[in-house]
Coordinates of C-alpha atoms and ligand atoms in Angstrom, one line a residue:
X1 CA -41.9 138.7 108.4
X2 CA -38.0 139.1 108.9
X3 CA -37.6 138.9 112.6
X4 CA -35.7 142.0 112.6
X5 CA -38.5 143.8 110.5
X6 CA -41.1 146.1 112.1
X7 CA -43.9 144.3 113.6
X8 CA -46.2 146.5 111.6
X9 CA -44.9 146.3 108.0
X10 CA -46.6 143.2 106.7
X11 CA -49.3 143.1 108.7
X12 CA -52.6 142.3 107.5
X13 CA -55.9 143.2 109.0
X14 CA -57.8 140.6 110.2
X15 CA -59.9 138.6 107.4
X16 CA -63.7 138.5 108.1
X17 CA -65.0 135.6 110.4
X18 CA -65.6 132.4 108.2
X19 CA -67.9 129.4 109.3
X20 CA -66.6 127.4 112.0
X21 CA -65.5 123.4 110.6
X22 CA -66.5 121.7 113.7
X23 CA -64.2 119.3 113.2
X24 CA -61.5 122.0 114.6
X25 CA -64.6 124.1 116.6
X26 CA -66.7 121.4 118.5
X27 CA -63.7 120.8 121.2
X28 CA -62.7 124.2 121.7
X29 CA -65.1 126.3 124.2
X30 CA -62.5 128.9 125.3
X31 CA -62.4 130.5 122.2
X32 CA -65.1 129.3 120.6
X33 CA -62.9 129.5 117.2
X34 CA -65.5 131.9 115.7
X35 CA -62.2 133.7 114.2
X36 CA -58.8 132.8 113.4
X37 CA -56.2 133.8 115.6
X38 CA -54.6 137.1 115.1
X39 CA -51.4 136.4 113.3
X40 CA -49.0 139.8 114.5
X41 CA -50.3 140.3 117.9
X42 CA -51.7 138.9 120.9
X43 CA -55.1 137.8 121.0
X44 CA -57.5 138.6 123.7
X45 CA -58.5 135.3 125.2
X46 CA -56.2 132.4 125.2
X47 CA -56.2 129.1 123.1
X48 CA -57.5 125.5 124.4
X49 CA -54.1 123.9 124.0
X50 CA -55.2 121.3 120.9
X51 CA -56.3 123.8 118.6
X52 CA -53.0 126.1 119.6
X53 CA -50.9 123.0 119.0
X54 CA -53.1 122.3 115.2
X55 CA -52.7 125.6 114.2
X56 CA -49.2 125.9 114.7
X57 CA -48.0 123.0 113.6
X58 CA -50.6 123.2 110.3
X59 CA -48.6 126.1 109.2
X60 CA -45.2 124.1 110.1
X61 CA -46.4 121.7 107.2
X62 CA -45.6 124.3 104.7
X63 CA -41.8 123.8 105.6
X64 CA -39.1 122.0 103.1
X65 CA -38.7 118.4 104.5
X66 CA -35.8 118.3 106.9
X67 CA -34.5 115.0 105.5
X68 CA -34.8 116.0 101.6
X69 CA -32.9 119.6 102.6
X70 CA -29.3 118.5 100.7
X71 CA -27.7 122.5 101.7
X72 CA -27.5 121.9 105.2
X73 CA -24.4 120.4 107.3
X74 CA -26.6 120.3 110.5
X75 CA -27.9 117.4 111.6
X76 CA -31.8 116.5 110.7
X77 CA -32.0 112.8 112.4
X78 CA -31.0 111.3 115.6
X79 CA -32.3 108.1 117.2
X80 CA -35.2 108.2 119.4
X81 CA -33.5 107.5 122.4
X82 CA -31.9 110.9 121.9
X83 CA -35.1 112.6 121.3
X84 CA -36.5 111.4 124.0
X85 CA -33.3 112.2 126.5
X86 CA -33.7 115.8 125.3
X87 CA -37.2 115.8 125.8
X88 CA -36.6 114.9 129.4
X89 CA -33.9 117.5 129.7
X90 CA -35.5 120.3 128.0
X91 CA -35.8 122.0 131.4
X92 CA -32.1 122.3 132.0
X93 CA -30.4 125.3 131.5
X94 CA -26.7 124.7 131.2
X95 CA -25.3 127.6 133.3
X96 CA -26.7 126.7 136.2
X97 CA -23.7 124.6 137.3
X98 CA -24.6 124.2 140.9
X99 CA -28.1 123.1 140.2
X100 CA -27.1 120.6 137.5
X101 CA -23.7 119.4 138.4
X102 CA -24.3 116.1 136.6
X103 CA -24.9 118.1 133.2
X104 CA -21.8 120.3 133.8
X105 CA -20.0 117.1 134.5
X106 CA -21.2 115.6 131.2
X107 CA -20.0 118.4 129.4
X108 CA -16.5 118.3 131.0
X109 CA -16.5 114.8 129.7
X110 CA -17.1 116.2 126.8
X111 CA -14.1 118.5 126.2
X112 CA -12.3 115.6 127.5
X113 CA -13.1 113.1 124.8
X114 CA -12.2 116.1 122.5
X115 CA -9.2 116.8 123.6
X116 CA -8.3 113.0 123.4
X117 CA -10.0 112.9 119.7
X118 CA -7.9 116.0 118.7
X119 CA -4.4 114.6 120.0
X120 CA -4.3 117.5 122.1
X121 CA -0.2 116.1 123.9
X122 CA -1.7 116.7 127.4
X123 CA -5.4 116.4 127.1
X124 CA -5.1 117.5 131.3
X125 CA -4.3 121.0 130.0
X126 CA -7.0 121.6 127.3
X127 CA -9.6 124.4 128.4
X128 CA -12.6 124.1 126.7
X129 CA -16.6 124.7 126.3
X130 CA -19.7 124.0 124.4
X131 CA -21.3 126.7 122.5
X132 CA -24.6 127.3 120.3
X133 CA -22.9 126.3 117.7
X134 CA -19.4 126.8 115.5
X135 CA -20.4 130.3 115.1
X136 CA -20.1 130.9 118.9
X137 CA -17.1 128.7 119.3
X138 CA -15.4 131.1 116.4
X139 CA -15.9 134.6 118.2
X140 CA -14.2 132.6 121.4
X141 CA -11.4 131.7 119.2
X142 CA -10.6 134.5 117.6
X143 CA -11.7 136.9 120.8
X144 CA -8.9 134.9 122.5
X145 CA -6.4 135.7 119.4
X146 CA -7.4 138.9 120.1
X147 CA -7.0 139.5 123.5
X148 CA -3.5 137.8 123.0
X149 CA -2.4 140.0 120.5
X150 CA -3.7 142.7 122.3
X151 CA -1.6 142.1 125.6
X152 CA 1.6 141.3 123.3
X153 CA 1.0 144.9 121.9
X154 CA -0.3 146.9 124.9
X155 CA 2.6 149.8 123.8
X156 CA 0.9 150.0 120.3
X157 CA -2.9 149.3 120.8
X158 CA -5.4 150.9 121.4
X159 CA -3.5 153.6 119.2
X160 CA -0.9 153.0 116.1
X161 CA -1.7 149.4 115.7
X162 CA -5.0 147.9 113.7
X163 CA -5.4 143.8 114.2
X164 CA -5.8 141.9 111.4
X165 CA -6.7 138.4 110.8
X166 CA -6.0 136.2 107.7
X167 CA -8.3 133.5 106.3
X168 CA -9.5 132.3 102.7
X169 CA -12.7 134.2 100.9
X170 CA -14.5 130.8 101.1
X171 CA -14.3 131.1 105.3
X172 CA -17.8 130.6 107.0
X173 CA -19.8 133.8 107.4
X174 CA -19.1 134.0 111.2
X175 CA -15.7 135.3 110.5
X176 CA -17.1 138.2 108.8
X177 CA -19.5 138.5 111.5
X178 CA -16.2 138.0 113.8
X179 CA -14.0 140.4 111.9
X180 CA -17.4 143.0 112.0
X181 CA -18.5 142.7 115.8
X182 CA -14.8 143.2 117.2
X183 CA -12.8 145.7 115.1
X184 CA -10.5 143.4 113.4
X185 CA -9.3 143.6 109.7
X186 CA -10.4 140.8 107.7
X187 CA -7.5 139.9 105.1
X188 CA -9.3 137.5 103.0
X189 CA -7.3 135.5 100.3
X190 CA -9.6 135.5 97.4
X191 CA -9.9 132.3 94.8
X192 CA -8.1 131.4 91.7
X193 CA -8.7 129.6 88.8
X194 CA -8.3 126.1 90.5
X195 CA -7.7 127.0 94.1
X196 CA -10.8 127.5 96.1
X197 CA -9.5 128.1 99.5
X198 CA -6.4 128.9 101.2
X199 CA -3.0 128.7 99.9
X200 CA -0.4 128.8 103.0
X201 CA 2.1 130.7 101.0
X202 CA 0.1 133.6 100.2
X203 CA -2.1 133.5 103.4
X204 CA 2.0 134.1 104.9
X205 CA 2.0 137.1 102.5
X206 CA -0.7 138.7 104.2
X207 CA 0.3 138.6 107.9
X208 CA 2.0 141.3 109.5
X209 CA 3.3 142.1 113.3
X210 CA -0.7 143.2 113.5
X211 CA -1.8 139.7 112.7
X212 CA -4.0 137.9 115.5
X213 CA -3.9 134.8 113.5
X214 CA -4.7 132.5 111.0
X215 CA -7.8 130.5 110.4
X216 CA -7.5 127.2 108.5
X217 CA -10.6 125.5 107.6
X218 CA -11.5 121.5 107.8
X219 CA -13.1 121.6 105.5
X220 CA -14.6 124.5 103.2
X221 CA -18.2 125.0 103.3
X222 CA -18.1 126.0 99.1
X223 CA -17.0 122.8 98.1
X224 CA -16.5 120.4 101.2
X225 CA -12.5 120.3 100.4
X226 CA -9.7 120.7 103.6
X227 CA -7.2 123.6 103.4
X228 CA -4.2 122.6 104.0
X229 CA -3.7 122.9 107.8
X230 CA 0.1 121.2 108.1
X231 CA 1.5 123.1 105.0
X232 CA 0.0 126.6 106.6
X233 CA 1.8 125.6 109.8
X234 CA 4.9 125.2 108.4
X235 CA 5.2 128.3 106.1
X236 CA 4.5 130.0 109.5
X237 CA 7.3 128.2 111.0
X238 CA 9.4 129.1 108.2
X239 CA 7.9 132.9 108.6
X240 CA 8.3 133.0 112.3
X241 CA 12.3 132.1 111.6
X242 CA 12.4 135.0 109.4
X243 CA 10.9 137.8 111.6
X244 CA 10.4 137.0 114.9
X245 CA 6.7 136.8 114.6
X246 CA 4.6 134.0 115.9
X247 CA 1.1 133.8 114.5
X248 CA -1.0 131.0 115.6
X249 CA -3.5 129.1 113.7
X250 CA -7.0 128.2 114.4
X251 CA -8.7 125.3 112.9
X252 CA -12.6 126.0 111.8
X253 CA -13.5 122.3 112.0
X254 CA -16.7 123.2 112.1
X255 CA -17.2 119.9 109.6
X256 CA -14.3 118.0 109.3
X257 CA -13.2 117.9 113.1
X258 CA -15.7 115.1 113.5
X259 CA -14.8 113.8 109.8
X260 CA -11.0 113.3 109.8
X261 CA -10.4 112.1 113.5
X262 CA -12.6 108.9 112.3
X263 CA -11.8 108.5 108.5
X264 CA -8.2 110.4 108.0
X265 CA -6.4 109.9 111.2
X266 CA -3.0 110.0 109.8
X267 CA -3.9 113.5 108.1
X268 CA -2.0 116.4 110.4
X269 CA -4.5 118.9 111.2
X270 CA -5.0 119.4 114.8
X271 CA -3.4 119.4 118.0
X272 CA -0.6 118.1 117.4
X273 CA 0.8 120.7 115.1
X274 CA 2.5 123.0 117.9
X275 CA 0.9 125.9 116.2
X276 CA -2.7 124.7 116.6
X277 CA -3.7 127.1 119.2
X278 CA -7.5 126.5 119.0
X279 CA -10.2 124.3 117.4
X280 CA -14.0 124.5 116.5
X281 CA -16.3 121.8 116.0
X282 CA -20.2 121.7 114.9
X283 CA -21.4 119.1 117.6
X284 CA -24.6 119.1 115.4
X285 CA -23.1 118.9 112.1
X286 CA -21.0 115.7 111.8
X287 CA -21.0 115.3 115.9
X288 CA -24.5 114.3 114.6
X289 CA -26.9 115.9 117.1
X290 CA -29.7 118.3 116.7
X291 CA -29.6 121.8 116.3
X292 CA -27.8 123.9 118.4
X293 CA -24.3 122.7 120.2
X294 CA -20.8 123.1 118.8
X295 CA -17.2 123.0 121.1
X296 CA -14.1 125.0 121.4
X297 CA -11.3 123.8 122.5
X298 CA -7.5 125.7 123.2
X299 CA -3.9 123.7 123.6
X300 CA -3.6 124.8 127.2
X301 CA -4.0 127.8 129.3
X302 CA -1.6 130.2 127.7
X303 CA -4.0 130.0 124.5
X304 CA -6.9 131.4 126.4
X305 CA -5.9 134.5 128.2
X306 CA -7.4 134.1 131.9
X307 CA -8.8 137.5 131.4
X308 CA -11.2 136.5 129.1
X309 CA -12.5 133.5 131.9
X310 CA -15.6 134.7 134.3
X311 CA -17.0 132.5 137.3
X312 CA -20.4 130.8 138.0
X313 CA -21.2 129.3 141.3
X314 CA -20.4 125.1 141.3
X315 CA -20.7 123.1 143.7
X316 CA -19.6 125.5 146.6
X317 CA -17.2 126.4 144.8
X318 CA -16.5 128.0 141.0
X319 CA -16.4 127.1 137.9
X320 CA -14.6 128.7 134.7
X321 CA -17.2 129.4 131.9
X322 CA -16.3 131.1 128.3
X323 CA -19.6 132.0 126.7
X324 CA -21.4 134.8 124.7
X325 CA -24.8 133.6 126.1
X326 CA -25.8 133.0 129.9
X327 CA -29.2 130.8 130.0
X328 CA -28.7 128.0 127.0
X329 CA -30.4 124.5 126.9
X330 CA -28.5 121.5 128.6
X331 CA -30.4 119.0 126.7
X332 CA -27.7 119.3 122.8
X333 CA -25.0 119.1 125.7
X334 CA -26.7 116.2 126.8
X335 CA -27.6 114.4 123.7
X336 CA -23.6 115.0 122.4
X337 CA -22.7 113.3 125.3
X338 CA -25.3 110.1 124.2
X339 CA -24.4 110.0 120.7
X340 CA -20.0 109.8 122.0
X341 CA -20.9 107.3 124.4
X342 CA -23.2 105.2 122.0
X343 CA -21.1 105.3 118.9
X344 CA -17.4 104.9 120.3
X345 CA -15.0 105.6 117.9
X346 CA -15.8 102.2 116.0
X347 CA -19.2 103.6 115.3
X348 CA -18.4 106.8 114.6
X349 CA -16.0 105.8 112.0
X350 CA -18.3 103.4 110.4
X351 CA -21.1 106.5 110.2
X352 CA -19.3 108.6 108.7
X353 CA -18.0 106.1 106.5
X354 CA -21.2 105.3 105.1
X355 CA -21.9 108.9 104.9
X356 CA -18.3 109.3 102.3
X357 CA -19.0 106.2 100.3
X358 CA -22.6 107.6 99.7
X359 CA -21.7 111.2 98.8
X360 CA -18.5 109.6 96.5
X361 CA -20.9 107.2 94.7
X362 CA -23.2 109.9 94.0
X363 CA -20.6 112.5 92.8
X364 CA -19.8 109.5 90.7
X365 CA -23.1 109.3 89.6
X366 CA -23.8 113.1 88.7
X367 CA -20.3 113.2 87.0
X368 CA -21.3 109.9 84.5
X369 CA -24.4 111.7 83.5
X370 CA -22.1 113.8 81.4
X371 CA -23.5 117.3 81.8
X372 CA -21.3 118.0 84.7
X373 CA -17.4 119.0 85.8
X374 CA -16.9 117.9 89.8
X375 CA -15.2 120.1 91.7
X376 CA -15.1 118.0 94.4
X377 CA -15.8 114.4 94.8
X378 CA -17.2 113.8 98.2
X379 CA -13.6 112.1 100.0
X380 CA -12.9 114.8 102.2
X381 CA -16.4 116.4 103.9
X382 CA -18.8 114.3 102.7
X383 CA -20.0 116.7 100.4
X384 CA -19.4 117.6 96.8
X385 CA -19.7 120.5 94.7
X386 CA -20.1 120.3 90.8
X387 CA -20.7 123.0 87.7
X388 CA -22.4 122.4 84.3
X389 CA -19.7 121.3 81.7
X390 CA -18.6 123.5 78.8
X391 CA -20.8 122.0 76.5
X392 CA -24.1 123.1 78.3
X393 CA -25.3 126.2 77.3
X394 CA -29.6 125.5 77.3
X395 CA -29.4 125.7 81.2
X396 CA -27.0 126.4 84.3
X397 CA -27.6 125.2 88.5
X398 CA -29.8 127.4 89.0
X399 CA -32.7 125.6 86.9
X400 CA -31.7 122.4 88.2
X401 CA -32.1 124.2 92.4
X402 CA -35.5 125.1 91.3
X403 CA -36.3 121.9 89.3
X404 CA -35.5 119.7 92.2
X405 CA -37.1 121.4 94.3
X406 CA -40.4 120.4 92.2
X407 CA -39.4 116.5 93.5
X408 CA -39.1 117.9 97.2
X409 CA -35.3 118.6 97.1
X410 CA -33.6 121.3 98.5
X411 CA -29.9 121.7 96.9
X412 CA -28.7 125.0 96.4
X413 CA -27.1 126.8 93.7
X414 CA -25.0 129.8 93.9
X415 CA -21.9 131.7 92.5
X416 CA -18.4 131.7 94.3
X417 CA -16.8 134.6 95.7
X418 CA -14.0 136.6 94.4
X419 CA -12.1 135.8 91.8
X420 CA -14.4 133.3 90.6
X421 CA -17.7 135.0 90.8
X422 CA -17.9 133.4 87.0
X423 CA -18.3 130.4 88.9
X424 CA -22.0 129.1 89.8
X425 CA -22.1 125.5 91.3
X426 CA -24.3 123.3 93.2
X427 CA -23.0 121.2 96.4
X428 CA -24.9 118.5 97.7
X429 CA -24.2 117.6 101.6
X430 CA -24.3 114.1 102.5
X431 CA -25.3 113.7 106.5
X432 CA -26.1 110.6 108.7
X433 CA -29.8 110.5 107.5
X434 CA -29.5 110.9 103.6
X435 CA -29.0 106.5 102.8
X436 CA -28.1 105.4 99.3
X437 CA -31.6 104.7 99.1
X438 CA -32.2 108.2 99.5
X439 CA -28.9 109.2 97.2
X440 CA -30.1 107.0 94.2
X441 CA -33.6 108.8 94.8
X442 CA -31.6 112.2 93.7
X443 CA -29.4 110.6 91.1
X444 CA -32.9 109.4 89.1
X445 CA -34.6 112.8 89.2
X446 CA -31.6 114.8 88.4
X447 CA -31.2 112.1 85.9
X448 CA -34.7 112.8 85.2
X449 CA -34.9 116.3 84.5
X450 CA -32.1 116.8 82.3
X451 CA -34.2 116.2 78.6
X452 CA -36.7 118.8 79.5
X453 CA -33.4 121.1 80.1
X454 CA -31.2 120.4 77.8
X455 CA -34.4 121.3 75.4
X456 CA -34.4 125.0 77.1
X457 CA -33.5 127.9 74.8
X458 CA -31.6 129.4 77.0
X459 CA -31.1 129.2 80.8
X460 CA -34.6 130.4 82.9
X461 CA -33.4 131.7 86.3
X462 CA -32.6 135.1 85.4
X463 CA -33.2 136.3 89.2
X464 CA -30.9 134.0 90.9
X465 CA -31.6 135.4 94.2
X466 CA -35.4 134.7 93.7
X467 CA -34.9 131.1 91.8
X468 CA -33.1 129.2 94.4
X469 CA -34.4 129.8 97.7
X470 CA -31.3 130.3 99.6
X471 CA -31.0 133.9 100.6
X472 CA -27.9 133.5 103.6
X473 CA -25.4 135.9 102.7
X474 CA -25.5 137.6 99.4
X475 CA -27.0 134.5 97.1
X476 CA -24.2 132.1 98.7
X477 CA -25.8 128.8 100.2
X478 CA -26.0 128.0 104.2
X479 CA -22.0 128.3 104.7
Ligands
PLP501 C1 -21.3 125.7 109.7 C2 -20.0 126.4 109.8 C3 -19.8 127.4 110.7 C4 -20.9 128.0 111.5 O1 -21.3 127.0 112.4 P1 -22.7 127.0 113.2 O2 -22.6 125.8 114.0 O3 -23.8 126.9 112.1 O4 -22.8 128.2 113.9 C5 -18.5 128.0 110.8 N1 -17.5 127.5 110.0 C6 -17.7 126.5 109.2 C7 -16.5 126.0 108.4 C8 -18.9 125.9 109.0 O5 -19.1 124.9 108.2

C-alpha cells in the first residue's frame, strides 16, 4: 500500500486460521499465534516481542539487497563502530539543544569542517545546519533566495512581480518540489543533443530582474557529470555588468561536494567563487553515512536573511536553528561527525579514490563489450551512465534492468528528459561498499547475458514503467 493511499483500498480480509508451526508457536503464550497478525489494522492483544521481531523482519527479507542496489547514491555500509554509535544515540533528538549540548556541539563542528572543506574565505562567518537530507538543505537554499529576492523587491511583490528560478531539466526532483511548494517559476533549460545539463550561457538567457537564483549542480544525478559551476559564475559576472542585476548561484552538491574537495581540489566550484551564495551536501551519499543527514551551508550572514532564523533554548541561552522539521534523530549527526573525524582528509581522499578508479574501470569494462556508447565514464561522480550502441536493435536497457535484476542487481534504466526523451540509458553508481570484487561481479553477468539478448527479436520491455522497478518520478531513476 502507498502510504498516502486509503488504509482501506487493498485491504484483504483476514485468511482462515492455519495450523500453528510450533517452531514459531511453542514460545509465544500471549497470543498463542493461532492467527496471523492482522496486516491493516491493529490487533487486539499485543505480540511477545520475538515473534513481532520474526515476523517483521521475515517480510524485510523480500527486499532488494542494499549492497547489490547500483541506482542509489545513499550510502548502504558504514563500519560497525558507526552502527554501534548510532545505536547508542538513537534516543537523541537533535533539537533539543539544551538537553544534548554535546550533540549540538558536534554538529557545529560539523558546519565548521564544511566551511573549511568548501574554502568558505572566513569559515568564522559561514551559517549553517544539518538537514534530513539534500532535499531539506535545497528548500533552505532556495527559501533563502527567496526571501532575499523578496526583500530586494518589496515595491513589486506580492503584486506585479512572479520569482523565477533557473536550473537544468536534469536538476534533482526537490527543485520541482521546491519550485511547487513555494510559488516560484521553475525555468528549466532542457537537453540537447550532447549537452545534458546546464549550459551557463543559456541558463544567463533565462534570468530576468524576477530571478531568485541559479542552481548549479556537482554533479548531475542523469549521468554523474558536473555543470560547470565557474563558467555559470562568470557569465553572471559578465550579466550583472550589463544590467545591474546580481543573481546568486547555489551549488546542489548533493554528490560531488564530498567528491571534488578530496579528488578535484583545483576544480572552482564552491566558496570561493564570490557568487557562491549557498551549498548542499548529501552527508549520506558520498559523506558516507547512513540514511538520513545532509548540510547547508551560506557564505556569511547576508546570504541567509535573519528573518528566516528562529530560536531554541541552549544552554541558558539561544541558539539559531534553520529547519523544516522540529524532532529529528541526533544519531546521522552523530555518526557524520565519526566518519570526518576517522577518515581525515587523507582517508577521505583515498575512499573516494577507490570508489572513481572502480566505477572508471568498469565503464571501461561495459564500453569494451562493444554493445555500448558511454556517456559518462565514471571521473567526475563516481558514476556512469551508458546507451546501447547504434548497432543494437534485438534489445535496449530496459531488458538488461530486468535481466540483472534476475542475478540480484538493481541498476535502473530510464529515458532522459526533454529534448532527449529519445534517449534511454542505464547509470550504474559506484559508493564506498561496491569493491572491484563486487564491480567485476557485474561486468561477468552483464557480460553474461548479452548472447541470450542479442538473440531477441526485438526488444521485450514494452511497459517500461512496469519492467524496471524504479517508479520515482515519471519512469526516471532515484535522482
Ligand atoms: C540526491 C540528490 C538530491 C536529494 O537529496 P536527498 O539527500 O536524497 O534528499 C538533491 N540533489 C541532487 C543533485 C541529488 O543527487
Amino acid at each position: 500500500m502507498s502510504p498516502l493511499s486509503h488504509g482501506t483500498s487493498q485491504q484483504q480480509p483476514d485468511e482462515p486460521a492455519l495450523a500453528v508451526n510450533p517452531f514459531s508457536g511453542q514460545a509465544n503464550p500471549v497470543s498463542g499465534m493461532t492467527e496471523d497478525p492482522p496486516k491493516h489494522r491493529l490487533a487486539e492483544r499485543p505480540l511477545a516481542p520475538d515473534t513481532a521481531y520474526q515476523v517483521v523482519r521475515d517480510e524485510l527479507m523480500l527486499d532488494g539487497n542494499a549492497r547489490l542496489n547500483l541506482a542509489t547514491f545513499v550510502t548502504t555500509w558504514m563500519e560497525p563502530q558507526a552502527g554501534r554509535l548510532m545505536g547508542e544515540s538513537r534516543d537523541k533528538n537533535i533539537i533539543d539543544k539544551d538537553e544534548y549540548p554535546r550533540t549540538a556541539e558536534l554538529e557545529r563542528r560539523c558546519v565548521a569542517m564544511l566551511a573549511d572543506l568548501w574554502n568558505a574565505p572566513d569559515p568564522s562567518q559561514v551559517v549553517g545546519c544539518s538537514t534530513t537530507g539534500s532535499s531539506e538543505a535545497c528548500m533552505l537554499a532556495g527559501l533563502a533566495m527567496k526571501r532575499r529576492w523578496t526583500q530586494r523587491n518589496a515595491d513589486r511583490y506580492p503584486g506585479s512581480a512572479r520569482p523565477n528560478l533557473v536550473l537544468g531539466i536534469n536538476a534533482q526532483v526537490c527543485w520541482e518540489k521546491f519550485c511547487n511548494y513555494w510559488e516560484v517559476e521553475a525555468r528549466q533549460l532542457p537537453m540537447e543533443g550532447d549537452r545534458f545539463h546546464l549550459d551557463p550561457h543559456e541558463a544567463v538567457e533565462l534570468c530576468d530582474e524576477n530571478t531568485i537564483g541559479v542552481v548549479g549542480i556537482l554533479g548531475s544525478t542523469f549521468d554523474g557529470s558536473y555543470e560547470p559551476i565557474a563558467q555559470l559564475c562568470a557569465a553572471l559576472d559578465a550579466y550583472q555588468e550589463r544590467t545591474g542585476i546580481d543573481i546568486p548561484v547555489h551549488v546542489d552538491g548533493a554528490s560531488g561536494a564530498m567528491i571534488a574537495p578530496f579528488l578535484d581540489p583545483d576544480l572552482q566550484w564552491d566558496f570561493r567563487l564570490p557568487r557562491v551564495a549557498s551549498i548542499n551536501t548529501s552527508g549520506h551519499k558520498y559523506g558516507l553515512v547512513y540514511p538520513g543527514v545532509g548540510w547547508a551551508l551560506w557564505r556569511d550572514k547576508a546570504a541567509l536573511p535573519e528573518d528566516l532564523i528562529f530560536r531554541v533554548n541552549y544552554l541558558g541561552g539561544d541558539m539559531p536553528t534553520f529547519a523544516l522539521n522540529f524532532s529529528r534523530p541526533g544519531s546521522q549527526v552523530i555518526a557524520q561527525y565519526y566518519t570526518f573525524l576517522r577518515l581525515g582528509r587523507e582517508g577521505f581522499r583515498a575512499v573516494q579514490q577507490a570508489t572513481r578508479d572502480v566505477a572508471m574501470s568498469l565503464a571501461r569494462k561495459v564500453e569494451d563489450m562493444g554493445d555500448f556508447t558511454l556517456l559518462t565514464r565514471g571521473d567526475q561522480l563516481p558514476v556512469f551512465a551508458f546507451t546501447t550502441a547504434d548497432h543494437v536493435t534485438s534489445y535496449d536497457v530496459f531488458d538488461i534492468s530486468r535481466r540483472m535484476r534476475e542475478t540480484g542487481w538493481l541498476v535502473p534504466a530510464y529515458t532522459f528528459p526533454p529534448n532527449r526523451q529519445d534517449l534511454a540509458v542505464m547509470r550504474v553508481v559506484c559508493r564506498n561498499g561496491f569493491t572491484r570484487d563486487l564491480a567485476d561481479l557485474f561486468a561477468q553477468d552483464l557480460a553474461r547475458l548479452l548472447p541470450e539478448l542479442r538473440d531477441q527479436p526485438h526488444p521485450m520491455v514494452r511497459d517500461h514503467q512496469a519492467g524496471t522497478g524504479f517508479h520515482h518520478s515519471e519512469n526516471r531513476a532515484e535522482r
